[in-house]
Amino acid sequence: MLQDGPLRFGELRRTVGAISERMLILQLRELQTAGLVHREVYQQVPPKVEYSLTAFGRSLNDAMAPLGTWGEDNLERIEAIPFE
Amino acid sequence: MLQDGPLRFGELRRTVGAISERMLILQLRELQTAGLVHREVYQQVPPKVEYSLTAFGRSLNDAMAPLGTWGEDNLERIEAIPFE
DNA sequence: CAGTATCCGCGATGATACTG
DNA sequence: CAGTATCATCGCGGATACTG
């Protein structure tokens, strides 16, 4: 599970790991449009932008938590599934 | 939410709705390989095949239930999200 | 640092026809 | 009824280069 505090773009990138810069941006824009993520721009140099969940985003995060737990509980079995 | 009893291929197709025959088969085979779905073949004419969840499948279904509830609870807001 | 812009391949999916 | 087989398309996402 990811931390819940606001994260800067670079932090997010490192935290998520296996995602290209392009896709991370596209996803963030989409989540923002959907009202799940809030984007806060700080007018300064160097640029600083923080992303955080909205209340709506947190509600979805909560709803997905059991699925995350299931994934952890069944990691071995899941990883044993062959690629078709 | 879908019913949980065994369903025949045609029933599944009608129940799910917007899915091509091809994709339904591919998805079912994949779910079967993953151990989430059980496929029971009845040797008779006309052919009869029933699909049902395994215990593993039910556990995933349970883990996804809260997400389903969230979706229902937020249907209006979700449908208001514009296509990008 | 936090993005944009552009090009491009390839796999996912649809459409259609056929079968035991 | 319950699939399979084949072909064509299309847009997702990777790679790379550039910018305020």
Tab-separated table of N, CA, C and O (backbone and C1' of nucleotides) in Angstrom, chain C residues 7-19:
chain	number	residue	atom	x	y	z
C	7	DC	P	5.568	13.310	-35.806
C	7	DC	O5'	6.244	11.870	-35.809
C	7	DC	C5'	7.608	11.743	-35.397
C	7	DC	C4'	7.875	10.307	-34.990
C	7	DC	C3'	7.185	9.276	-35.885
C	7	DC	O3'	8.141	8.326	-36.343
C	7	DC	C1'	6.761	8.817	-33.594
C	8	DC	P	7.745	7.297	-37.468
C	8	DC	O5'	7.400	6.024	-36.574
C	8	DC	C5'	8.338	5.564	-35.604
C	8	DC	C4'	7.757	4.366	-34.877
C	8	DC	C3'	6.959	3.421	-35.771
C	8	DC	O3'	7.371	2.098	-35.494
C	8	DC	C1'	5.696	4.016	-33.875
C	9	DG	P	7.233	1.000	-36.627
C	9	DG	O5'	7.311	-0.298	-35.721
C	9	DG	C5'	8.084	-0.257	-34.521
C	9	DG	C4'	7.412	-1.061	-33.420
C	9	DG	C3'	6.798	-2.381	-33.879
C	9	DG	O3'	7.060	-3.337	-32.865
C	9	DG	C1'	5.124	-1.041	-32.897
C	10	DC	P	7.012	-4.898	-33.186
C	10	DC	O5'	6.021	-5.413	-32.048
C	10	DC	C5'	5.824	-4.659	-30.858
C	10	DC	C4'	4.434	-4.916	-30.324
C	10	DC	C3'	3.839	-6.261	-30.773
C	10	DC	O3'	3.107	-6.784	-29.694
C	10	DC	C1'	2.371	-4.534	-31.314
C	11	DG	P	3.223	-8.323	-29.300
C	11	DG	O5'	2.118	-8.416	-28.159
C	11	DG	C5'	1.975	-7.340	-27.225
C	11	DG	C4'	0.520	-6.963	-27.059
C	11	DG	C3'	-0.445	-8.147	-26.981
C	11	DG	O3'	-1.509	-7.769	-26.123
C	11	DG	C1'	-1.062	-6.799	-28.779
C	12	DA	P	-2.240	-8.952	-25.310
C	12	DA	O5'	-3.636	-8.260	-25.033
C	12	DA	C5'	-3.669	-6.860	-24.750
C	12	DA	C4'	-4.899	-6.224	-25.377
C	12	DA	C3'	-6.189	-7.037	-25.205
C	12	DA	O3'	-7.223	-6.148	-24.848
C	12	DA	C1'	-5.823	-6.582	-27.495
C	13	DT	P	-8.596	-6.767	-24.325
C	13	DT	O5'	-9.528	-6.681	-25.610
C	13	DT	C5'	-9.831	-5.402	-26.159
C	13	DT	C4'	-10.439	-5.549	-27.529
C	13	DT	C3'	-11.665	-6.482	-27.602
C	13	DT	O3'	-12.821	-5.670	-27.728
C	13	DT	C1'	-10.225	-6.649	-29.513
C	14	DG	P	-14.243	-6.368	-28.091
C	14	DG	O5'	-14.339	-6.199	-29.672
C	14	DG	C5'	-14.137	-4.918	-30.249
C	14	DG	C4'	-14.425	-4.958	-31.749
C	14	DG	C3'	-15.717	-5.674	-32.134
C	14	DG	O3'	-16.345	-4.965	-33.211
C	14	DG	C1'	-13.865	-6.770	-33.150
C	15	DA	P	-17.798	-5.437	-33.721
C	15	DA	O5'	-17.462	-6.259	-35.055
C	15	DA	C5'	-16.476	-5.738	-35.954
C	15	DA	C4'	-16.372	-6.650	-37.178
C	15	DA	C3'	-17.662	-7.393	-37.518
C	15	DA	O3'	-17.850	-7.351	-38.929
C	15	DA	C1'	-15.908	-8.951	-37.158
C	16	DT	P	-19.214	-7.974	-39.573
C	16	DT	O5'	-18.757	-9.389	-40.128
C	16	DT	C5'	-17.498	-9.500	-40.792
C	16	DT	C4'	-17.137	-10.961	-40.976
C	16	DT	C3'	-18.329	-11.876	-41.239
C	16	DT	O3'	-18.204	-12.452	-42.546
C	16	DT	C1'	-16.803	-12.826	-39.678
C	17	DA	P	-19.406	-13.447	-43.111
C	17	DA	O5'	-18.694	-14.865	-43.040
C	17	DA	C5'	-17.313	-14.978	-43.406
C	17	DA	C4'	-16.787	-16.341	-42.976
C	17	DA	C3'	-17.771	-17.492	-43.220
C	17	DA	O3'	-17.102	-18.562	-43.875
C	17	DA	C1'	-17.024	-17.509	-40.983
C	18	DC	P	-17.944	-19.896	-44.328
C	18	DC	O5'	-17.472	-20.982	-43.266
C	18	DC	C5'	-16.060	-21.201	-43.068
C	18	DC	C4'	-15.837	-22.046	-41.822
C	18	DC	C3'	-16.641	-23.348	-41.796
C	18	DC	O3'	-15.749	-24.428	-41.609
C	18	DC	C1'	-16.829	-22.205	-39.734
C	19	DT	P	-16.329	-25.969	-41.576
C	19	DT	O5'	-16.369	-26.297	-40.030
C	19	DT	C5'	-15.165	-26.460	-39.282
C	19	DT	C4'	-15.503	-27.114	-37.939
C	19	DT	C3'	-16.331	-28.391	-38.044
C	19	DT	O3'	-15.848	-29.316	-37.102
C	19	DT	C1'	-17.394	-26.869	-36.623
